[in-house]
């Protein structure tokens, strides 16, 4: 049985004050979340605050990115060990916004996955196609290429240490959610691809859906066999909405 994970990606949003309010709301409501594991991925600079506020609770936390390198002359970068220093469990790698706005290649993303894993962090590897790619009928080829970069560098067994997130780019922040069937098809494809290397790793791998997930559509998405939770952007910024998605995983 795979335990669902609902992870919030706050992106570049919030302030010390708003994050305090958000976390107060999450802490007071998280008791209704019986099944899912819950995590929030915060902007780097707020991680000390997040750690102070979430330490000793059931809510885990993480970063939204990390460096490919362990330390050294990389101005502005954050190493995996630094995320460890602030109690992070998770780190997002290869989010489509990093791929698009920071030109992160599949190879760079794979190296970030490796850096996270080497430090004992759990990487949340994001894959997903653009609208143009979906319309060209190359969704599977795109997500396969993104996944294969990690398998090629680290081996399929490395996926046992991470989480996969299928995030169709056309559904992120647009209000357009993939239908449960569209999402399930890609999740099943991804799991089968991992299974072609290692069936046990594929069976245990959590594959999250991300892209305009809300309390109103979370239950039907997570009811699908291969959808093991969500990576949540906009709806993670409101305690009520985020908790609504987390409780949808109760089934
Ligand atoms: C995301 O950015 O990971 C995401 C899924 O965003 P949203 O929920 O806002 O579509």
Short mmCIF file of C-alpha atoms and ligand atoms in Angstrom, two decimals:
data_model
loop_
_atom_site.label_atom_id
_atom_site.label_comp_id
_atom_site.label_asym_id
_atom_site.label_seq_id
_atom_site.Cartn_x
_atom_site.Cartn_y
_atom_site.Cartn_z
CA UNK A 1 0.00 0.00 0.00
CA UNK A 2 1.35 3.39 -0.97
CA UNK A 3 0.66 6.12 1.57
CA UNK A 4 -0.61 9.21 -0.25
CA UNK A 5 1.44 12.37 -0.01
CA UNK A 6 -0.02 15.86 -0.35
CA UNK A 7 2.75 18.42 -0.75
CA UNK A 8 2.27 22.16 -1.01
CA UNK A 9 4.50 24.19 -3.30
CA UNK A 10 4.26 27.76 -2.09
CA UNK A 11 6.47 29.02 -4.93
CA UNK A 12 7.57 32.66 -4.44
CA UNK A 13 4.62 33.63 -2.26
CA UNK A 14 4.10 34.72 1.30
CA UNK A 15 5.72 36.74 4.05
CA UNK A 16 6.80 35.85 7.58
CA UNK A 17 3.40 37.01 8.82
CA UNK A 18 1.29 35.21 6.21
CA UNK A 19 3.28 31.99 6.59
CA UNK A 20 2.76 32.08 10.37
CA UNK A 21 -1.01 32.37 9.83
CA UNK A 22 -1.04 29.64 7.18
CA UNK A 23 0.92 27.23 9.38
CA UNK A 24 -1.27 28.00 12.41
CA UNK A 25 -4.26 27.06 10.26
CA UNK A 26 -2.63 23.86 9.01
CA UNK A 27 -1.57 22.80 12.49
CA UNK A 28 -5.01 23.30 13.97
CA UNK A 29 -6.77 21.43 11.14
CA UNK A 30 -4.34 18.64 10.30
CA UNK A 31 -6.02 16.28 12.79
CA UNK A 32 -8.74 15.63 10.20
CA UNK A 33 -6.12 14.24 7.82
CA UNK A 34 -6.14 10.56 8.69
CA UNK A 35 -4.41 8.96 5.74
CA UNK A 36 -2.13 11.26 3.78
CA UNK A 37 1.33 12.40 4.66
CA UNK A 38 1.42 16.21 4.49
CA UNK A 39 4.34 18.45 3.52
CA UNK A 40 4.97 22.06 2.54
CA UNK A 41 7.78 23.31 0.30
CA UNK A 42 8.70 26.85 1.27
CA UNK A 43 10.91 29.61 -0.16
CA UNK A 44 14.44 29.05 1.17
CA UNK A 45 14.52 32.15 3.33
CA UNK A 46 11.48 31.09 5.32
CA UNK A 47 12.70 27.56 6.07
CA UNK A 48 14.03 28.46 9.56
CA UNK A 49 10.59 29.87 10.46
CA UNK A 50 8.87 26.83 8.99
CA UNK A 51 11.14 24.51 10.93
CA UNK A 52 10.44 26.34 14.20
CA UNK A 53 6.71 26.20 13.60
CA UNK A 54 6.42 22.63 12.32
CA UNK A 55 8.98 20.82 14.48
CA UNK A 56 7.16 18.13 16.47
CA UNK A 57 4.05 18.20 14.25
CA UNK A 58 3.02 15.62 11.64
CA UNK A 59 3.65 18.12 8.83
CA UNK A 60 6.97 17.74 7.00
CA UNK A 61 8.68 20.50 5.04
CA UNK A 62 11.12 20.97 2.22
CA UNK A 63 12.70 23.24 -0.37
CA UNK A 64 11.60 24.02 -3.91
CA UNK A 65 14.98 23.56 -5.57
CA UNK A 66 18.63 22.85 -4.73
CA UNK A 67 22.07 23.04 -6.28
CA UNK A 68 23.60 20.22 -8.27
CA UNK A 69 26.79 20.88 -6.26
CA UNK A 70 27.64 19.98 -2.67
CA UNK A 71 29.40 23.26 -1.74
CA UNK A 72 31.75 25.91 -3.06
CA UNK A 73 31.83 28.92 -5.34
CA UNK A 74 28.23 28.88 -6.58
CA UNK A 75 26.87 32.29 -5.67
CA UNK A 76 23.23 32.31 -4.75
CA UNK A 77 22.84 28.53 -4.70
CA UNK A 78 21.57 26.35 -1.87
CA UNK A 79 23.12 22.92 -1.23
CA UNK A 80 21.30 19.78 -0.13
CA UNK A 81 23.25 19.79 3.14
CA UNK A 82 21.87 23.27 3.89
CA UNK A 83 18.33 21.99 3.47
CA UNK A 84 19.23 19.18 5.86
CA UNK A 85 20.47 21.75 8.33
CA UNK A 86 16.96 23.16 8.54
CA UNK A 87 15.22 19.82 8.93
CA UNK A 88 13.90 19.48 5.40
CA UNK A 89 12.62 16.07 4.40
CA UNK A 90 11.66 16.87 0.81
CA UNK A 91 12.93 18.96 -2.08
CA UNK A 92 11.20 19.59 -5.40
CA UNK A 93 13.39 19.03 -8.45
CA UNK A 94 12.63 19.83 -12.07
CA UNK A 95 9.49 21.88 -11.52
CA UNK A 96 8.30 23.11 -14.92
CA UNK A 97 8.86 26.73 -13.84
CA UNK A 98 12.54 25.95 -13.17
CA UNK A 99 12.79 24.08 -16.47
CA UNK A 100 11.17 26.97 -18.36
CA UNK A 101 12.52 30.10 -16.62
CA UNK A 102 15.91 28.81 -15.52
CA UNK A 103 16.62 26.60 -18.52
CA UNK A 104 17.04 23.48 -16.41
CA UNK A 105 17.76 20.58 -18.72
CA UNK A 106 16.82 16.98 -18.06
CA UNK A 107 20.46 16.35 -17.25
CA UNK A 108 20.59 19.19 -14.69
CA UNK A 109 17.38 17.94 -13.08
CA UNK A 110 18.83 14.43 -12.85
CA UNK A 111 21.94 15.82 -11.18
CA UNK A 112 19.75 17.69 -8.69
CA UNK A 113 17.89 14.45 -8.00
CA UNK A 114 21.23 12.78 -7.33
CA UNK A 115 22.41 15.62 -5.06
CA UNK A 116 19.23 15.45 -3.00
CA UNK A 117 19.39 11.70 -2.70
CA UNK A 118 23.06 11.71 -1.73
CA UNK A 119 22.18 13.99 1.19
CA UNK A 120 19.28 11.84 2.35
CA UNK A 121 16.59 14.25 1.17
CA UNK A 122 13.54 12.89 -0.64
CA UNK A 123 13.44 14.47 -4.11
CA UNK A 124 10.02 15.14 -5.64
CA UNK A 125 10.81 14.80 -9.34
CA UNK A 126 8.40 16.77 -11.56
CA UNK A 127 7.68 15.74 -15.13
CA UNK A 128 5.04 16.99 -17.53
CA UNK A 129 4.25 18.11 -21.05
CA UNK A 130 3.29 21.52 -22.42
CA UNK A 131 -0.02 22.07 -24.19
CA UNK A 132 1.78 22.10 -27.52
CA UNK A 133 3.42 18.77 -26.74
CA UNK A 134 0.05 17.25 -25.70
CA UNK A 135 -1.52 18.49 -28.93
CA UNK A 136 1.32 16.96 -30.92
CA UNK A 137 0.59 13.63 -29.22
CA UNK A 138 4.04 13.39 -27.63
CA UNK A 139 3.05 13.48 -23.94
CA UNK A 140 4.42 10.00 -23.24
CA UNK A 141 7.64 10.67 -25.11
CA UNK A 142 8.22 13.87 -23.13
CA UNK A 143 7.61 12.43 -19.66
CA UNK A 144 9.59 9.31 -20.58
CA UNK A 145 12.56 11.45 -21.60
CA UNK A 146 12.37 13.43 -18.33
CA UNK A 147 12.12 10.26 -16.25
CA UNK A 148 14.80 8.41 -18.20
CA UNK A 149 17.33 11.15 -17.48
CA UNK A 150 17.15 10.24 -13.79
CA UNK A 151 17.10 6.50 -14.43
CA UNK A 152 20.07 6.89 -16.76
CA UNK A 153 22.16 8.78 -14.21
CA UNK A 154 21.14 7.07 -10.99
CA UNK A 155 19.50 3.78 -11.98
CA UNK A 156 15.85 2.82 -11.49
CA UNK A 157 16.51 1.73 -7.90
CA UNK A 158 17.14 5.39 -7.07
CA UNK A 159 13.44 6.05 -7.56
CA UNK A 160 12.81 4.11 -4.35
CA UNK A 161 14.27 7.12 -2.54
CA UNK A 162 12.08 9.72 -4.23
CA UNK A 163 8.59 10.71 -5.29
CA UNK A 164 7.43 11.38 -8.84
CA UNK A 165 5.00 14.18 -9.70
CA UNK A 166 3.15 14.31 -13.00
CA UNK A 167 2.38 17.97 -13.65
CA UNK A 168 0.99 18.81 -17.08
CA UNK A 169 2.36 22.30 -17.71
CA UNK A 170 -0.95 23.41 -19.25
CA UNK A 171 -2.73 22.63 -15.97
CA UNK A 172 -0.37 24.47 -13.63
CA UNK A 173 -1.88 27.66 -12.25
CA UNK A 174 -4.38 27.82 -15.11
CA UNK A 175 -7.48 26.40 -13.43
CA UNK A 176 -7.50 23.68 -16.14
CA UNK A 177 -7.14 20.33 -14.42
CA UNK A 178 -6.35 17.15 -16.32
CA UNK A 179 -9.34 14.83 -16.16
CA UNK A 180 -8.85 11.92 -13.77
CA UNK A 181 -8.62 9.65 -16.85
CA UNK A 182 -6.01 11.82 -18.59
CA UNK A 183 -3.93 11.91 -15.41
CA UNK A 184 -4.36 8.19 -14.70
CA UNK A 185 -3.21 7.31 -18.23
CA UNK A 186 0.08 9.17 -17.77
CA UNK A 187 0.57 7.89 -14.21
CA UNK A 188 0.05 4.32 -15.40
CA UNK A 189 2.50 4.91 -18.25
CA UNK A 190 5.13 6.25 -15.85
CA UNK A 191 4.68 3.37 -13.42
CA UNK A 192 4.93 0.83 -16.24
CA UNK A 193 8.12 2.49 -17.46
CA UNK A 194 9.70 2.19 -14.03
CA UNK A 195 8.39 -1.40 -13.78
CA UNK A 196 10.19 -2.29 -17.00
CA UNK A 197 13.38 -1.72 -14.98
CA UNK A 198 12.27 -2.75 -11.49
CA UNK A 199 8.77 -3.97 -10.66
CA UNK A 200 9.14 -3.62 -6.89
CA UNK A 201 10.34 -0.02 -7.11
CA UNK A 202 7.45 0.79 -9.46
CA UNK A 203 4.92 -0.73 -7.09
CA UNK A 204 6.17 1.31 -4.14
CA UNK A 205 6.68 4.59 -6.03
CA UNK A 206 4.33 7.42 -5.13
CA UNK A 207 3.25 9.35 -8.21
CA UNK A 208 1.56 12.65 -7.35
CA UNK A 209 -0.65 14.66 -9.67
CA UNK A 210 -0.14 18.41 -9.86
CA UNK A 211 -2.03 21.04 -11.83
CA UNK A 212 -4.91 23.07 -10.43
CA UNK A 213 -5.83 20.44 -7.84
CA UNK A 214 -8.47 21.81 -5.49
CA UNK A 215 -10.71 20.46 -2.71
CA UNK A 216 -13.45 20.04 -5.33
CA UNK A 217 -11.51 17.80 -7.73
CA UNK A 218 -8.94 16.13 -5.45
CA UNK A 219 -11.01 13.12 -4.40
CA UNK A 220 -11.81 11.95 -7.93
CA UNK A 221 -8.20 12.37 -9.02
CA UNK A 222 -6.81 10.55 -5.99
CA UNK A 223 -9.35 7.75 -6.39
CA UNK A 224 -7.46 6.62 -9.49
CA UNK A 225 -5.26 3.56 -9.03
CA UNK A 226 -1.98 5.21 -9.91
CA UNK A 227 -2.53 8.66 -8.38
CA UNK A 228 -0.93 8.69 -4.95
CA UNK A 229 -1.52 12.25 -3.83
CA UNK A 230 -0.94 15.76 -5.08
CA UNK A 231 1.60 18.51 -5.54
CA UNK A 232 -0.39 21.64 -4.87
CA UNK A 233 0.44 25.22 -5.89
CA UNK A 234 -2.26 27.88 -5.57
CA UNK A 235 -4.52 25.90 -3.26
CA UNK A 236 -1.63 25.33 -0.84
CA UNK A 237 -1.67 29.01 0.11
CA UNK A 238 -5.00 28.77 1.96
CA UNK A 239 -5.15 26.46 4.97
CA UNK A 240 -8.77 25.53 4.36
CA UNK A 241 -8.19 24.57 0.72
CA UNK A 242 -4.98 22.69 1.38
CA UNK A 243 -6.53 20.76 4.26
CA UNK A 244 -9.56 20.04 2.07
CA UNK A 245 -7.25 18.36 -0.44
CA UNK A 246 -5.40 16.49 2.31
CA UNK A 247 -8.67 15.12 3.76
CA UNK A 248 -9.82 14.11 0.26
CA UNK A 249 -7.06 11.53 0.45
CA UNK A 250 -8.89 9.89 3.38
CA UNK A 251 -11.01 8.20 0.69
C1 LIG B 1 2.58 23.49 -9.06
O1 LIG B 1 3.11 24.54 -9.36
O2 LIG B 1 3.27 22.53 -8.70
C2 LIG B 1 1.12 23.40 -9.16
C3 LIG B 1 0.57 22.21 -9.23
O3 LIG B 1 0.43 24.59 -9.19
P1 LIG B 1 -1.17 24.80 -9.18
O4 LIG B 1 -1.72 23.86 -8.15
O5 LIG B 1 -1.36 26.23 -8.82
O6 LIG B 1 -1.64 24.47 -10.55
#
